[in-house]
Amino acid sequence: MIIKLYGTRGSIAVANKETKKYGGNTTCLYVESNSGDVIVVDAGTGIRLLGVHLIQEKKSKINMLFTHYHWDHIQGFPFFTPIFLPSSVVDIYGSSKMTDPKKALSYQMTRPYFPAILSELPSKITFKTLKNKLTIGDIDIQTIINNHPDQALGLKFTEGKNSFAFLTDNELFDKNGNTPYEKFVDFIKGVNFFIHDAQYKDDIYKKRLGWGHSTYSQAMKLAEDAGVRNVMFTHHDHGSTDKCIDGIVKGYRGKYPKYNIQAAADGKTIILK
Ligand SMILES: [Zn+2]
Ligand SMILES: [Zn+2]
């Protein structure tokens, strides 16, 4: 299984020299099975480059999964070139418990917001419901409901003996949330690694309770409680510079020497064999 991060920024894209290392594109994750099946998770601004890659690789059968439909997870969709090609077959999966994905994506592709209308695109797009489990090729996908305004889905991908979890836009310790913390611990137990929302530092989080995001230290607690040693922070705050993220990662590496701690960066690739 190949995993490539195309967008790791939260809330809004940023573009300046202080954020070059980790990147400024909003959420988009690419997963490819060992037999070449294509899975795209979310359509933040990072999806534009992924579209270029898929066309170069002649990948025309595309499965898309949406964690939820906040702007930073859908705003790249109108710039995902494969949807403008008649040869593309795109299956789009979203939870039926949240807004219907067709409705959510159609809203931003209507005039006066965008000149190309979703229902008039030349590619073959099919909308499907993402339930608790889904299998694409040899990859099994399980979901969990995150604690996030308007809900979001956490995802776990398993192919053979390899697995990883992607939990973005999730407030682990939200007292009014849908899912108690212990369920997230159970969800990620046994994975090779997990990527988790770590938008805030502890002091900022106190002013952001109920906003649907977690802290670096909460993501580390999850790693400890689930016994997973490989941790990656994502959904970087738009105000977090490379220097700031470097300092935070260094601090947690010092505090947790037995853990492999990284910050997600646009363009980063992980191969699970
Ligand atoms: Zn987000
Ligand atoms: Zn969100």
Tab-separated table of C-alpha atoms and ligand atoms in Angstrom:
chain	number	residue	atom	x	y	z
A	1	MET	CA	0.000	0.000	0.000
A	2	ILE	CA	1.316	3.416	-0.976
A	3	ILE	CA	0.187	6.485	0.953
A	4	LYS	CA	0.944	9.966	-0.275
A	5	LEU	CA	-0.038	13.208	1.388
A	6	TYR	CA	-1.134	15.943	-0.990
A	7	GLY	CA	-2.593	18.378	1.540
A	8	THR	CA	-1.973	18.614	5.267
A	9	ARG	CA	-3.084	22.113	6.237
A	10	GLY	CA	-6.270	22.767	8.195
A	11	SER	CA	-9.074	25.273	7.648
A	12	ILE	CA	-7.571	27.361	4.845
A	13	ALA	CA	-4.692	27.018	2.392
A	14	VAL	CA	-1.574	29.071	3.076
A	15	ALA	CA	1.246	30.058	0.741
A	16	ASN	CA	4.283	31.819	2.119
A	17	LYS	CA	7.939	31.130	2.736
A	18	GLU	CA	7.307	30.312	6.409
A	19	THR	CA	5.168	27.270	5.479
A	20	LYS	CA	7.206	25.838	2.592
A	21	LYS	CA	8.517	22.762	4.403
A	22	TYR	CA	5.196	21.273	5.531
A	23	GLY	CA	3.176	22.824	2.745
A	24	GLY	CA	0.059	24.926	2.549
A	25	ASN	CA	-2.508	22.787	0.753
A	26	THR	CA	-5.655	21.708	2.562
A	27	THR	CA	-6.466	18.061	3.167
A	28	CYS	CA	-6.031	15.443	0.475
A	29	LEU	CA	-4.655	11.946	0.936
A	30	TYR	CA	-3.858	9.381	-1.742
A	31	VAL	CA	-3.883	5.642	-1.097
A	32	GLU	CA	-2.926	3.057	-3.710
A	33	SER	CA	-3.317	-0.673	-3.185
A	34	ASN	CA	-0.601	-3.156	-4.112
A	35	SER	CA	-2.598	-4.017	-7.218
A	36	GLY	CA	-2.958	-0.362	-8.222
A	37	ASP	CA	-6.465	0.555	-6.991
A	38	VAL	CA	-6.833	4.296	-6.526
A	39	ILE	CA	-8.371	5.820	-3.389
A	40	VAL	CA	-8.518	9.579	-2.870
A	41	VAL	CA	-9.505	10.870	0.554
A	42	ASP	CA	-10.917	14.395	0.606
A	43	ALA	CA	-10.596	17.105	-1.981
A	44	GLY	CA	-8.813	19.977	-0.308
A	45	THR	CA	-6.584	22.156	-2.476
A	46	GLY	CA	-3.930	19.401	-2.545
A	47	ILE	CA	-6.097	17.361	-4.906
A	48	ARG	CA	-5.130	19.567	-7.866
A	49	LEU	CA	-1.620	18.079	-8.023
A	50	LEU	CA	-2.949	14.589	-7.384
A	51	GLY	CA	-5.164	15.005	-10.450
A	52	VAL	CA	-2.081	15.804	-12.551
A	53	HIS	CA	-0.352	12.687	-11.176
A	54	LEU	CA	-3.336	10.394	-11.903
A	55	ILE	CA	-3.566	11.616	-15.495
A	56	GLN	CA	0.181	11.084	-16.003
A	57	GLU	CA	-0.151	7.558	-14.608
A	58	LYS	CA	-3.225	6.909	-16.790
A	59	LYS	CA	-5.332	6.059	-13.762
A	60	SER	CA	-8.899	6.581	-14.910
A	61	LYS	CA	-10.799	4.491	-12.323
A	62	ILE	CA	-10.893	6.628	-9.189
A	63	ASN	CA	-12.508	5.973	-5.817
A	64	MET	CA	-13.064	9.073	-3.692
A	65	LEU	CA	-13.905	9.077	0.008
A	66	PHE	CA	-15.007	12.153	1.899
A	67	THR	CA	-14.424	12.496	5.639
A	68	HIS	CA	-16.825	15.474	5.620
A	69	TYR	CA	-17.689	18.535	3.570
A	70	HIS	CA	-16.130	21.531	5.288
A	71	TRP	CA	-14.516	23.849	2.747
A	72	ASP	CA	-10.964	22.744	3.451
A	73	HIS	CA	-11.931	19.184	2.433
A	74	ILE	CA	-13.847	19.935	-0.779
A	75	GLN	CA	-12.557	23.189	-2.229
A	76	GLY	CA	-10.044	21.539	-4.582
A	77	PHE	CA	-12.672	19.326	-6.231
A	78	PRO	CA	-13.529	21.758	-9.073
A	79	PHE	CA	-9.791	21.765	-9.968
A	80	PHE	CA	-9.414	17.975	-10.016
A	81	THR	CA	-8.798	17.588	-13.759
A	82	PRO	CA	-9.877	13.895	-14.057
A	83	ILE	CA	-13.522	14.930	-13.516
A	84	PHE	CA	-13.329	16.883	-16.796
A	85	LEU	CA	-12.206	13.839	-18.839
A	86	PRO	CA	-14.800	11.538	-20.464
A	87	SER	CA	-12.496	8.554	-19.813
A	88	SER	CA	-12.636	8.979	-16.008
A	89	VAL	CA	-14.846	6.763	-13.891
A	90	VAL	CA	-15.205	8.290	-10.436
A	91	ASP	CA	-17.021	6.598	-7.569
A	92	ILE	CA	-17.633	9.043	-4.734
A	93	TYR	CA	-18.336	7.716	-1.238
A	94	GLY	CA	-19.693	9.759	1.645
A	95	SER	CA	-21.593	8.965	4.812
A	96	SER	CA	-25.368	9.031	4.459
A	97	LYS	CA	-25.610	10.255	8.057
A	98	MET	CA	-24.039	13.542	7.074
A	99	THR	CA	-24.946	15.752	4.141
A	100	ASP	CA	-25.337	13.830	0.895
A	101	PRO	CA	-21.997	14.141	-0.984
A	102	LYS	CA	-23.737	14.980	-4.258
A	103	LYS	CA	-25.525	17.889	-2.620
A	104	ALA	CA	-22.378	19.129	-0.880
A	105	LEU	CA	-20.230	19.044	-4.019
A	106	SER	CA	-22.990	20.442	-6.234
A	107	TYR	CA	-23.366	23.512	-4.043
A	108	GLN	CA	-19.851	24.708	-4.796
A	109	MET	CA	-20.136	23.863	-8.491
A	110	THR	CA	-23.091	26.075	-9.259
A	111	ARG	CA	-23.194	29.641	-10.533
A	112	PRO	CA	-22.161	32.205	-9.402
A	113	TYR	CA	-19.538	30.266	-7.379
A	114	PHE	CA	-18.093	28.237	-10.247
A	115	PRO	CA	-18.800	28.157	-13.990
A	116	ALA	CA	-18.709	24.357	-14.490
A	117	ILE	CA	-21.805	22.553	-13.218
A	118	LEU	CA	-21.279	19.202	-11.488
A	119	SER	CA	-24.154	17.415	-13.239
A	120	GLU	CA	-22.779	18.478	-16.658
A	121	LEU	CA	-19.254	17.089	-16.207
A	122	PRO	CA	-18.127	14.661	-18.950
A	123	SER	CA	-16.662	12.024	-16.583
A	124	LYS	CA	-18.790	9.179	-15.258
A	125	ILE	CA	-19.409	10.100	-11.609
A	126	THR	CA	-21.406	7.794	-9.326
A	127	PHE	CA	-22.327	8.688	-5.760
A	128	LYS	CA	-22.313	5.868	-3.228
A	129	THR	CA	-22.972	5.577	0.485
A	130	LEU	CA	-20.012	5.001	2.769
A	131	LYS	CA	-21.155	2.725	5.585
A	132	ASN	CA	-19.153	1.200	8.447
A	133	LYS	CA	-17.090	-0.952	6.094
A	134	LEU	CA	-16.013	-0.832	2.491
A	135	THR	CA	-13.651	-2.896	0.380
A	136	ILE	CA	-11.783	-1.451	-2.592
A	137	GLY	CA	-9.562	-3.995	-4.337
A	138	ASP	CA	-7.558	-5.646	-1.571
A	139	ILE	CA	-7.992	-2.753	0.845
A	140	ASP	CA	-10.560	-3.010	3.628
A	141	ILE	CA	-11.742	0.319	4.988
A	142	GLN	CA	-13.408	0.775	8.367
A	143	THR	CA	-14.950	3.986	9.618
A	144	ILE	CA	-15.543	5.673	12.967
A	145	ILE	CA	-17.553	8.829	13.630
A	146	ASN	CA	-15.237	11.630	14.706
A	147	ASN	CA	-16.108	14.380	17.138
A	148	HIS	CA	-16.465	17.351	14.835
A	149	PRO	CA	-19.114	19.968	14.026
A	150	ASP	CA	-21.408	18.518	11.300
A	151	GLN	CA	-19.632	15.175	11.873
A	152	ALA	CA	-16.622	13.704	10.102
A	153	LEU	CA	-15.488	10.139	9.502
A	154	GLY	CA	-12.252	8.604	10.706
A	155	LEU	CA	-10.862	5.910	8.429
A	156	LYS	CA	-8.754	2.784	8.850
A	157	PHE	CA	-7.171	1.098	5.836
A	158	THR	CA	-6.030	-2.524	5.957
A	159	GLU	CA	-4.308	-4.457	3.208
A	160	GLY	CA	-3.007	-7.869	4.268
A	161	LYS	CA	-0.880	-7.389	7.375
A	162	ASN	CA	-0.524	-3.629	6.914
A	163	SER	CA	-2.849	-0.982	8.231
A	164	PHE	CA	-3.011	2.687	9.069
A	165	ALA	CA	-5.631	5.086	10.376
A	166	PHE	CA	-6.427	8.582	9.180
A	167	LEU	CA	-8.255	10.666	11.747
A	168	THR	CA	-8.464	14.282	10.771
A	169	ASP	CA	-10.921	16.845	12.075
A	170	ASN	CA	-11.426	15.025	15.350
A	171	GLU	CA	-11.647	16.334	18.900
A	172	LEU	CA	-10.587	13.301	20.913
A	173	PHE	CA	-11.848	14.552	24.268
A	174	ASP	CA	-15.051	16.350	23.324
A	175	LYS	CA	-17.463	15.850	26.230
A	176	ASN	CA	-20.415	16.538	23.942
A	177	GLY	CA	-19.040	14.486	21.056
A	178	ASN	CA	-20.460	11.439	19.286
A	179	THR	CA	-17.690	9.046	20.177
A	180	PRO	CA	-15.974	8.518	23.546
A	181	TYR	CA	-12.166	8.596	23.586
A	182	GLU	CA	-11.884	4.857	24.389
A	183	LYS	CA	-13.497	3.981	21.049
A	184	PHE	CA	-10.680	5.785	19.206
A	185	VAL	CA	-8.141	3.832	21.252
A	186	ASP	CA	-9.813	0.570	20.187
A	187	PHE	CA	-10.087	1.763	16.585
A	188	ILE	CA	-6.372	2.331	16.105
A	189	LYS	CA	-5.036	-0.590	18.175
A	190	GLY	CA	-2.766	-2.731	16.013
A	191	VAL	CA	-2.238	-0.304	13.115
A	192	ASN	CA	1.284	0.257	11.747
A	193	PHE	CA	0.822	3.988	12.127
A	194	PHE	CA	-1.800	6.655	12.400
A	195	ILE	CA	-2.234	10.194	11.203
A	196	HIS	CA	-4.191	12.404	13.600
A	197	ASP	CA	-5.489	15.943	13.751
A	198	ALA	CA	-3.147	18.056	15.880
A	199	GLN	CA	-4.206	21.554	14.982
A	200	TYR	CA	-3.568	23.150	18.351
A	201	LYS	CA	-1.016	23.523	21.075
A	202	ASP	CA	-2.422	22.903	24.572
A	203	ASP	CA	-2.756	26.602	25.481
A	204	ILE	CA	-4.639	27.462	22.281
A	205	TYR	CA	-6.934	24.438	22.645
A	206	LYS	CA	-8.371	25.832	25.884
A	207	LYS	CA	-9.852	28.653	23.801
A	208	ARG	CA	-11.050	26.285	21.042
A	209	LEU	CA	-13.098	23.706	22.965
A	210	GLY	CA	-15.848	22.229	20.813
A	211	TRP	CA	-14.252	23.362	17.531
A	212	GLY	CA	-13.637	19.735	16.551
A	213	HIS	CA	-9.846	19.531	16.622
A	214	SER	CA	-7.206	18.016	18.892
A	215	THR	CA	-3.792	18.875	20.280
A	216	TYR	CA	-0.361	17.321	19.784
A	217	SER	CA	-0.385	16.014	23.348
A	218	GLN	CA	-3.823	14.420	22.907
A	219	ALA	CA	-2.636	12.637	19.754
A	220	MET	CA	0.379	11.372	21.738
A	221	LYS	CA	-1.874	10.138	24.540
A	222	LEU	CA	-3.858	8.206	21.925
A	223	ALA	CA	-0.600	6.654	20.669
A	224	GLU	CA	0.378	5.635	24.201
A	225	ASP	CA	-3.019	4.219	25.136
A	226	ALA	CA	-3.343	2.255	21.895
A	227	GLY	CA	0.299	1.120	21.894
A	228	VAL	CA	1.013	2.518	18.431
A	229	ARG	CA	4.575	3.840	18.118
A	230	ASN	CA	4.332	5.587	14.752
A	231	VAL	CA	2.471	8.882	14.929
A	232	MET	CA	1.957	11.612	12.381
A	233	PHE	CA	0.392	14.984	13.183
A	234	THR	CA	-1.799	16.628	10.560
A	235	HIS	CA	-4.355	19.403	9.894
A	236	HIS	CA	-1.713	21.975	10.767
A	237	ASP	CA	-3.128	25.271	11.842
A	238	HIS	CA	-2.909	27.960	9.161
A	239	GLY	CA	-1.003	30.061	11.660
A	240	SER	CA	1.651	27.378	12.345
A	241	THR	CA	4.952	28.104	10.605
A	242	ASP	CA	7.555	25.445	9.710
A	243	LYS	CA	9.673	26.707	12.589
A	244	CYS	CA	6.793	26.317	14.994
A	245	ILE	CA	5.970	22.747	13.804
A	246	ASP	CA	9.670	21.756	13.857
A	247	GLY	CA	9.935	22.961	17.455
A	248	ILE	CA	6.816	21.059	18.528
A	249	VAL	CA	7.923	17.804	16.867
A	250	LYS	CA	11.387	18.115	18.421
A	251	GLY	CA	9.810	18.628	21.830
A	252	TYR	CA	7.598	15.534	21.571
A	253	ARG	CA	10.458	13.409	20.226
A	254	GLY	CA	12.412	14.354	23.332
A	255	LYS	CA	9.486	13.508	25.574
A	256	TYR	CA	8.656	10.219	23.810
A	257	PRO	CA	12.024	8.776	22.707
A	258	LYS	CA	10.593	5.348	21.842
A	259	TYR	CA	8.084	6.779	19.392
A	260	ASN	CA	8.537	7.667	15.756
A	261	ILE	CA	6.908	11.101	15.621
A	262	GLN	CA	6.482	13.101	12.431
A	263	ALA	CA	4.496	16.016	11.150
A	264	ALA	CA	2.601	15.399	7.930
A	265	ALA	CA	3.959	17.339	4.968
A	266	ASP	CA	2.587	17.901	1.486
A	267	GLY	CA	4.328	15.498	-0.889
A	268	LYS	CA	5.341	12.961	1.755
A	269	THR	CA	5.062	9.299	0.742
A	270	ILE	CA	4.812	6.268	3.025
A	271	ILE	CA	5.064	2.728	1.691
A	272	LEU	CA	3.701	-0.149	3.748
A	273	LYS	CA	5.012	-3.483	2.533
B	1	ZN	ZN	-10.577	20.461	8.210
B	2	ZN	ZN	-13.852	20.119	9.425
